[in-house]
Short mmCIF file of C-alpha atoms in Angstrom, two decimals:
data_model
loop_
_atom_site.label_atom_id
_atom_site.label_comp_id
_atom_site.label_asym_id
_atom_site.label_seq_id
_atom_site.Cartn_x
_atom_site.Cartn_y
_atom_site.Cartn_z
CA UNK A 4 2.48 -3.68 1.34
CA UNK A 5 1.82 -2.59 -1.73
CA UNK A 6 1.35 0.98 -3.44
CA UNK A 7 -0.64 2.05 -6.22
CA UNK A 8 -0.34 5.43 -7.42
CA UNK A 9 -2.34 7.85 -9.95
CA UNK A 10 -0.76 9.41 -12.90
CA UNK A 11 -0.53 13.39 -11.71
CA UNK A 12 -1.51 16.10 -13.74
CA UNK A 13 2.40 17.70 -13.52
CA UNK A 14 3.95 14.99 -14.86
CA UNK A 15 4.15 15.05 -18.98
CA UNK A 16 2.85 11.50 -20.24
CA UNK A 17 5.96 9.78 -22.29
CA UNK A 18 4.20 6.39 -23.71
CA UNK A 19 7.51 4.43 -23.74
CA UNK A 20 5.79 0.94 -21.65
CA UNK A 21 8.31 -1.59 -21.81
CA UNK A 22 9.59 1.75 -19.37
CA UNK A 23 6.65 1.92 -17.45
CA UNK A 24 6.06 -2.05 -16.58
CA UNK A 25 10.56 -1.79 -15.85
CA UNK A 26 10.24 0.51 -13.10
CA UNK A 27 6.70 -1.38 -11.62
CA UNK A 28 7.81 -4.96 -11.21
CA UNK A 29 11.18 -3.36 -10.04
CA UNK A 30 8.40 -1.23 -6.92
CA UNK A 31 6.79 -4.40 -6.65
CA UNK A 32 10.21 -6.45 -5.59
CA UNK A 33 11.06 -3.61 -3.02
CA UNK A 34 8.63 -3.15 -1.47
CA UNK A 35 8.17 -5.96 -0.04
CA UNK A 36 11.52 -5.36 2.66
CA UNK A 37 9.33 -3.04 4.49
CA UNK A 38 7.21 -6.36 5.74
CA UNK A 39 10.45 -8.20 6.40
CA UNK A 40 11.84 -4.63 8.57
CA UNK A 41 8.71 -4.63 10.05
CA UNK A 42 8.50 -8.54 10.90
CA UNK A 43 11.99 -8.42 12.23
CA UNK A 44 11.33 -5.51 14.49
CA UNK A 45 8.05 -6.93 15.99
CA UNK A 46 9.97 -10.79 16.90
CA UNK A 47 12.53 -8.15 18.38
CA UNK A 48 9.43 -6.66 20.34
CA UNK A 49 9.54 -3.09 19.44
CA UNK A 50 5.91 -1.81 19.59
CA UNK A 51 4.05 -1.48 16.42
CA UNK A 52 3.12 1.80 16.85
CA UNK A 53 6.63 2.17 17.51
CA UNK A 54 7.39 0.50 14.20
CA UNK A 55 4.58 2.71 11.92
CA UNK A 56 6.19 6.16 13.69
CA UNK A 57 9.45 5.36 12.43
CA UNK A 58 7.77 4.50 9.00
CA UNK A 59 6.15 7.79 8.48
CA UNK A 60 9.10 9.55 10.03
CA UNK A 61 11.78 8.46 8.49
CA UNK A 62 9.79 8.87 5.26
CA UNK A 63 9.36 12.12 5.78
CA UNK A 64 13.20 12.05 6.28
CA UNK A 65 13.72 10.73 3.09
CA UNK A 66 11.24 12.80 1.09
CA UNK A 67 11.97 16.15 2.67
CA UNK A 68 15.19 16.87 -0.36
CA UNK A 69 13.24 15.60 -3.44
CA UNK A 70 10.25 17.90 -2.22
CA UNK A 71 12.02 20.94 -1.57
CA UNK A 72 13.97 20.66 -4.69
CA UNK A 73 10.44 20.28 -5.91
CA UNK A 74 7.55 22.68 -4.74
CA UNK A 75 10.21 24.60 -2.33
CA UNK A 76 9.10 25.28 1.30
CA UNK A 77 5.96 26.69 0.54
CA UNK A 78 4.90 23.95 -1.18
CA UNK A 79 5.25 21.59 1.37
CA UNK A 80 2.29 22.55 3.71
CA UNK A 81 -0.87 21.04 2.49
CA UNK A 82 -3.66 23.43 1.36
CA UNK A 83 -5.71 20.90 3.56
CA UNK A 84 -4.09 20.11 6.35
CA UNK A 85 -7.55 18.24 8.17
CA UNK A 86 -8.28 16.54 4.70
CA UNK A 87 -4.58 15.53 5.14
CA UNK A 88 -4.79 15.25 8.86
CA UNK A 89 -7.66 12.42 8.21
CA UNK A 90 -6.29 10.61 5.35
CA UNK A 91 -2.81 9.97 6.83
CA UNK A 92 -4.89 8.69 10.64
CA UNK A 93 -6.02 6.30 7.89
CA UNK A 94 -2.48 5.25 6.19
CA UNK A 95 -1.01 4.59 9.55
CA UNK A 96 -4.30 2.91 10.88
CA UNK A 97 -3.28 0.56 7.41
CA UNK A 98 -0.43 0.26 8.15
CA UNK A 99 -0.82 -0.39 11.66
CA UNK A 100 -2.90 -2.95 11.46
CA UNK A 101 -0.56 -4.72 9.06
CA UNK A 102 2.11 -4.60 11.14
CA UNK A 103 0.05 -5.95 13.61
CA UNK A 104 -0.46 -8.99 10.96
CA UNK A 105 2.23 -10.07 10.14
CA UNK A 106 2.88 -10.88 14.08
CA UNK A 107 0.60 -13.49 13.38
CA UNK A 108 0.85 -14.71 9.71
CA UNK A 109 3.28 -15.27 6.89
CA UNK A 110 4.34 -12.50 5.03
CA UNK A 111 2.61 -14.03 1.52
CA UNK A 112 -0.76 -14.78 3.23
CA UNK A 113 -0.92 -11.39 5.06
CA UNK A 114 -0.66 -10.24 1.84
CA UNK A 115 -2.53 -12.19 -0.26
CA UNK A 116 -5.68 -10.90 2.16
CA UNK A 117 -4.75 -7.27 2.04
CA UNK A 118 -5.30 -7.87 -1.76
CA UNK A 119 -9.15 -7.58 -0.99
CA UNK A 120 -8.32 -3.54 -0.91
CA UNK A 121 -9.04 -2.73 -4.85
CA UNK A 122 -12.31 -4.57 -4.70
CA UNK A 123 -13.17 -2.36 -1.62
CA UNK A 124 -11.97 0.84 -3.43
CA UNK A 125 -14.18 -0.23 -6.46
CA UNK A 126 -17.62 -0.30 -3.65
CA UNK A 127 -16.63 2.78 -2.18
CA UNK A 128 -16.26 4.45 -5.57
CA UNK A 129 -19.31 3.58 -6.01
CA UNK A 130 -20.31 5.10 -3.32
CA UNK A 131 -18.00 7.68 -2.13
CA UNK A 132 -17.23 9.39 -5.53
CA UNK A 133 -20.52 8.30 -7.01
CA UNK A 134 -18.55 6.71 -9.70
CA UNK A 135 -20.60 3.93 -12.13
CA UNK A 136 -20.13 0.78 -11.01
CA UNK A 137 -22.41 -1.64 -13.48
CA UNK A 138 -23.15 -5.38 -12.36
CA UNK A 139 -20.93 -7.16 -13.68
CA UNK A 140 -18.31 -5.41 -12.28
CA UNK A 141 -20.03 -6.24 -8.84
CA UNK A 142 -20.25 -9.53 -9.24
CA UNK A 143 -16.90 -9.29 -9.46
CA UNK A 144 -15.72 -7.91 -6.31
CA UNK A 145 -18.43 -10.43 -5.22
CA UNK A 146 -16.36 -13.27 -6.92
CA UNK A 147 -13.45 -11.41 -5.57
CA UNK A 148 -14.47 -11.35 -1.41
CA UNK A 149 -15.02 -15.10 -1.92
CA UNK A 150 -11.86 -15.72 -3.31
CA UNK A 151 -10.48 -13.68 0.27
CA UNK A 152 -12.82 -16.20 1.82
CA UNK A 153 -11.05 -19.18 1.22
CA UNK A 154 -7.10 -17.71 2.12
CA UNK A 155 -9.03 -17.07 5.21
CA UNK A 156 -11.61 -19.99 5.78
CA UNK A 157 -13.51 -18.95 8.19
CA UNK A 158 -15.33 -21.99 9.92
CA UNK A 159 -12.20 -25.10 7.79
CA UNK A 160 -9.77 -23.75 10.26
CA UNK A 161 -9.44 -21.34 13.39
CA UNK A 162 -9.65 -17.76 12.86
CA UNK A 163 -6.49 -16.42 13.05
CA UNK A 164 -6.76 -12.97 14.35
CA UNK A 165 -3.62 -12.36 11.75
CA UNK A 166 -5.95 -12.76 8.94
CA UNK A 167 -9.09 -10.07 10.22
CA UNK A 168 -6.29 -7.46 11.25
CA UNK A 169 -5.00 -7.63 7.43
CA UNK A 170 -8.53 -7.66 6.22
CA UNK A 171 -8.96 -4.31 8.41
CA UNK A 172 -5.79 -3.26 6.68
CA UNK A 173 -7.61 -3.54 3.19
CA UNK A 174 -10.06 -1.23 4.41
CA UNK A 175 -8.36 1.50 6.07
CA UNK A 176 -6.03 1.41 2.64
CA UNK A 177 -8.76 1.57 0.50
CA UNK A 178 -10.22 4.53 1.96
CA UNK A 179 -6.97 5.88 1.72
CA UNK A 180 -7.05 5.43 -1.86
CA UNK A 181 -10.71 7.56 -2.36
CA UNK A 182 -9.40 10.01 -0.98
CA UNK A 183 -5.95 10.47 -2.77
CA UNK A 184 -8.23 10.01 -5.85
CA UNK A 185 -10.19 12.90 -5.12
CA UNK A 186 -8.08 15.52 -4.47
CA UNK A 187 -5.50 14.22 -7.06
CA UNK A 188 -3.52 16.46 -9.64
CA UNK A 189 -3.39 19.12 -6.57
CA UNK A 190 0.24 19.17 -6.00
CA UNK A 191 3.31 16.62 -7.47
CA UNK A 192 3.35 13.23 -6.49
CA UNK A 193 6.88 13.90 -4.20
CA UNK A 194 4.89 16.64 -2.21
CA UNK A 195 1.85 14.88 -1.57
CA UNK A 196 4.18 11.39 -0.32
CA UNK A 197 5.93 14.18 2.25
CA UNK A 198 2.48 16.21 3.35
CA UNK A 199 1.63 12.65 3.87
CA UNK A 200 3.99 11.20 6.04
CA UNK A 201 4.79 14.19 7.73
CA UNK A 202 1.37 14.58 9.13
CA UNK A 203 1.11 10.80 10.04
CA UNK A 204 4.40 11.38 11.85
CA UNK A 205 3.09 14.19 13.46
CA UNK A 206 0.20 13.18 14.48
CA UNK A 207 1.54 9.92 16.21
CA UNK A 208 4.38 11.72 17.58
CA UNK A 209 1.12 12.28 20.52
CA UNK A 210 1.20 9.26 21.33
CA UNK A 211 3.60 6.94 20.25
CA UNK A 212 5.60 8.94 24.10
CA UNK A 213 3.29 6.74 26.06
CA UNK A 214 4.68 3.42 24.74
CA UNK A 215 8.25 3.92 23.65
CA UNK A 216 11.23 2.06 23.87
CA UNK A 217 14.78 2.90 23.04
CA UNK A 218 15.63 0.85 19.87
CA UNK A 219 19.23 -0.18 19.57
CA UNK A 220 21.47 0.64 17.14
CA UNK A 221 20.90 -1.64 14.34
CA UNK A 222 16.93 -1.57 14.94
CA UNK A 223 16.99 2.02 14.35
CA UNK A 224 19.09 1.37 11.01
CA UNK A 225 16.55 -0.62 9.71
CA UNK A 226 13.86 2.13 10.91
CA UNK A 227 16.22 4.24 8.68
CA UNK A 228 15.18 1.15 6.08
CA UNK A 229 11.49 0.74 6.02
CA UNK A 230 11.65 4.73 5.23
CA UNK A 231 13.62 4.54 2.34
CA UNK A 232 12.18 1.88 0.15
CA UNK A 233 9.24 2.67 1.41
CA UNK A 234 9.44 5.67 -0.49
CA UNK A 235 11.82 4.16 -2.76
CA UNK A 236 8.99 1.88 -3.88
CA UNK A 237 6.77 4.84 -4.42
CA UNK A 238 8.84 7.06 -6.26
CA UNK A 239 9.02 4.07 -8.74
CA UNK A 240 5.35 3.76 -8.90
CA UNK A 241 5.07 6.87 -9.70
CA UNK A 242 7.93 6.83 -12.47
CA UNK A 243 5.80 3.59 -14.45
CA UNK A 244 2.69 5.81 -14.53
CA UNK A 245 5.21 8.73 -16.25
CA UNK A 246 5.46 5.75 -18.54
CA UNK A 247 2.31 3.84 -19.06
CA UNK A 248 -1.37 3.76 -18.75
CA UNK A 249 -2.74 2.10 -15.01
CA UNK A 250 -4.77 -0.46 -17.27
CA UNK A 251 -0.86 -2.27 -17.89
CA UNK A 252 0.27 -1.29 -14.77
CA UNK A 253 -2.75 -1.96 -12.41
CA UNK A 254 -1.92 -5.99 -12.59
CA UNK A 255 1.37 -5.97 -12.68
CA UNK A 256 1.11 -4.97 -9.09
CA UNK A 257 0.54 -8.01 -8.03
CA UNK A 258 3.56 -10.15 -8.95
CA UNK A 259 4.31 -8.02 -5.61
CA UNK A 260 3.03 -12.24 -4.26
CA UNK A 261 6.35 -13.46 -5.79
CA UNK A 262 8.31 -11.17 -3.83
CA UNK A 263 6.72 -11.74 -0.53
CA UNK A 264 6.70 -14.97 -1.30
CA UNK A 265 10.81 -15.77 -2.13
CA UNK A 266 11.51 -12.85 1.18
CA UNK A 267 8.77 -15.08 3.97
CA UNK A 268 10.69 -17.87 2.89
CA UNK A 269 14.56 -16.80 3.07
CA UNK A 270 13.95 -15.21 5.71
CA UNK A 271 11.46 -16.42 8.05
CA UNK A 272 10.84 -20.24 6.42
CA UNK A 273 7.07 -19.63 5.68
CA UNK A 274 5.45 -21.11 2.67
CA UNK A 275 1.53 -20.13 1.65
CA UNK A 276 -0.60 -23.20 1.44
CA UNK A 277 -2.09 -24.66 -1.46
CA UNK A 278 -5.63 -22.95 -0.87
CA UNK A 279 -3.87 -19.25 -0.77
CA UNK A 280 -3.01 -19.63 -3.81
CA UNK A 281 -6.66 -20.79 -5.45
CA UNK A 282 -8.17 -17.59 -3.19
CA UNK A 283 -5.77 -15.39 -4.13
CA UNK A 284 -6.34 -16.19 -8.18
CA UNK A 285 -9.51 -16.10 -7.66
CA UNK A 286 -8.87 -12.21 -6.40
CA UNK A 287 -5.95 -11.42 -9.06
CA UNK A 288 -8.60 -12.16 -11.94
CA UNK A 289 -11.56 -10.46 -10.81
CA UNK A 290 -9.60 -7.05 -9.87
CA UNK A 291 -7.75 -7.36 -13.33
CA UNK A 292 -11.50 -7.93 -14.90
CA UNK A 293 -12.64 -4.73 -12.39
CA UNK A 294 -9.13 -2.81 -14.53
CA UNK A 295 -10.36 -3.88 -17.91
CA UNK A 296 -13.96 -2.97 -17.51
CA UNK A 297 -12.66 0.65 -16.03
CA UNK A 298 -10.69 0.58 -18.97
CA UNK A 299 -13.35 0.37 -21.37
CA UNK A 300 -16.19 2.66 -19.35
CA UNK A 301 -13.68 5.71 -19.74
CA UNK A 302 -12.96 4.70 -24.21
CA UNK A 303 -16.79 4.05 -24.36
#
C-alpha cells in the first residue's frame, strides 16, 4: 500500500530537494514489501483480519519508543479519541480491503487500481473540506476514473472481486487521508502514527479472537516485519516532506509501481498486462495534473 503525508508544523522545513527525493524514492521501494508479507500470509491461510491486526499492533509496538521520546507519555493519548477511532477504523478497512484484494490479484494490479485514491481525495476535499476544485481538475478526475476502468475493463473480462476490493481500499484510504488533512499539524507525525496504530489495533482486538489461528514462528516474524516495514516507509515519507515541497514529492509516490511490479514478479511470478500499464499511465497523468493545479492555486 502506498503512503502519503503532510509536512507537520512541528518540523523545521529545510529546502533540500535532493534529500527529499531520495527519502521518497526509498520509501516507495520499501512499502511494497508490506504487500509481499501480507500476500504470503494470506496464501498460508492466515485470516486477513488477523493480518491487519498484526500490521497495526506491531506498527504501534515499533513506533512506541520514538513516540515516547518525542512527546512523552501524555502525548500518546489522542485529544479527540472518537475522531481518531473513526479515522483508524477507515485505515483498518482500507488495509483489510487491500490485503483481501491481494488474494485475487497480483500486487502490481491491485496497486494500480488502488491509485484511484488521489482522485477520490480531490472529490472529498471539495465536498467535505470545502476546498475549491476548478473545472479542469474535475475533468482530470473524470479522465482518471476512466483510467481505472481501463485497468478493470468491466464487460471485457470477467470482473475480478479483487478489483472491487482494491477500489474500495482506495476509497477508504481517501477518507482516512481527508480526515488526516483536517487535523494536520495538531501533533507530531510520529505521535499521530502511533495513535492511529494503537487505536486501530485496540478496535480489532475486540473481534480478532473470534477468527484467531495460532501463527507459526515464521508467521510471527512476518507480523513483526509488517509493522517494521510499514513504519519505516512512513517515516521515510515524513522525512522526505521535511526537505521538499509536496508538489515535488507527490508524483514520486507512483514509483511504488516499479517495485511492486518487480517484487510481484520475483516472489509470485506475476506481471501486469499491457492494458494495466495504459490505465496506470492515464491515472498518473491525471494525478500529476491535479498536483500541478493545486500548487498553482496555492501560489496564485
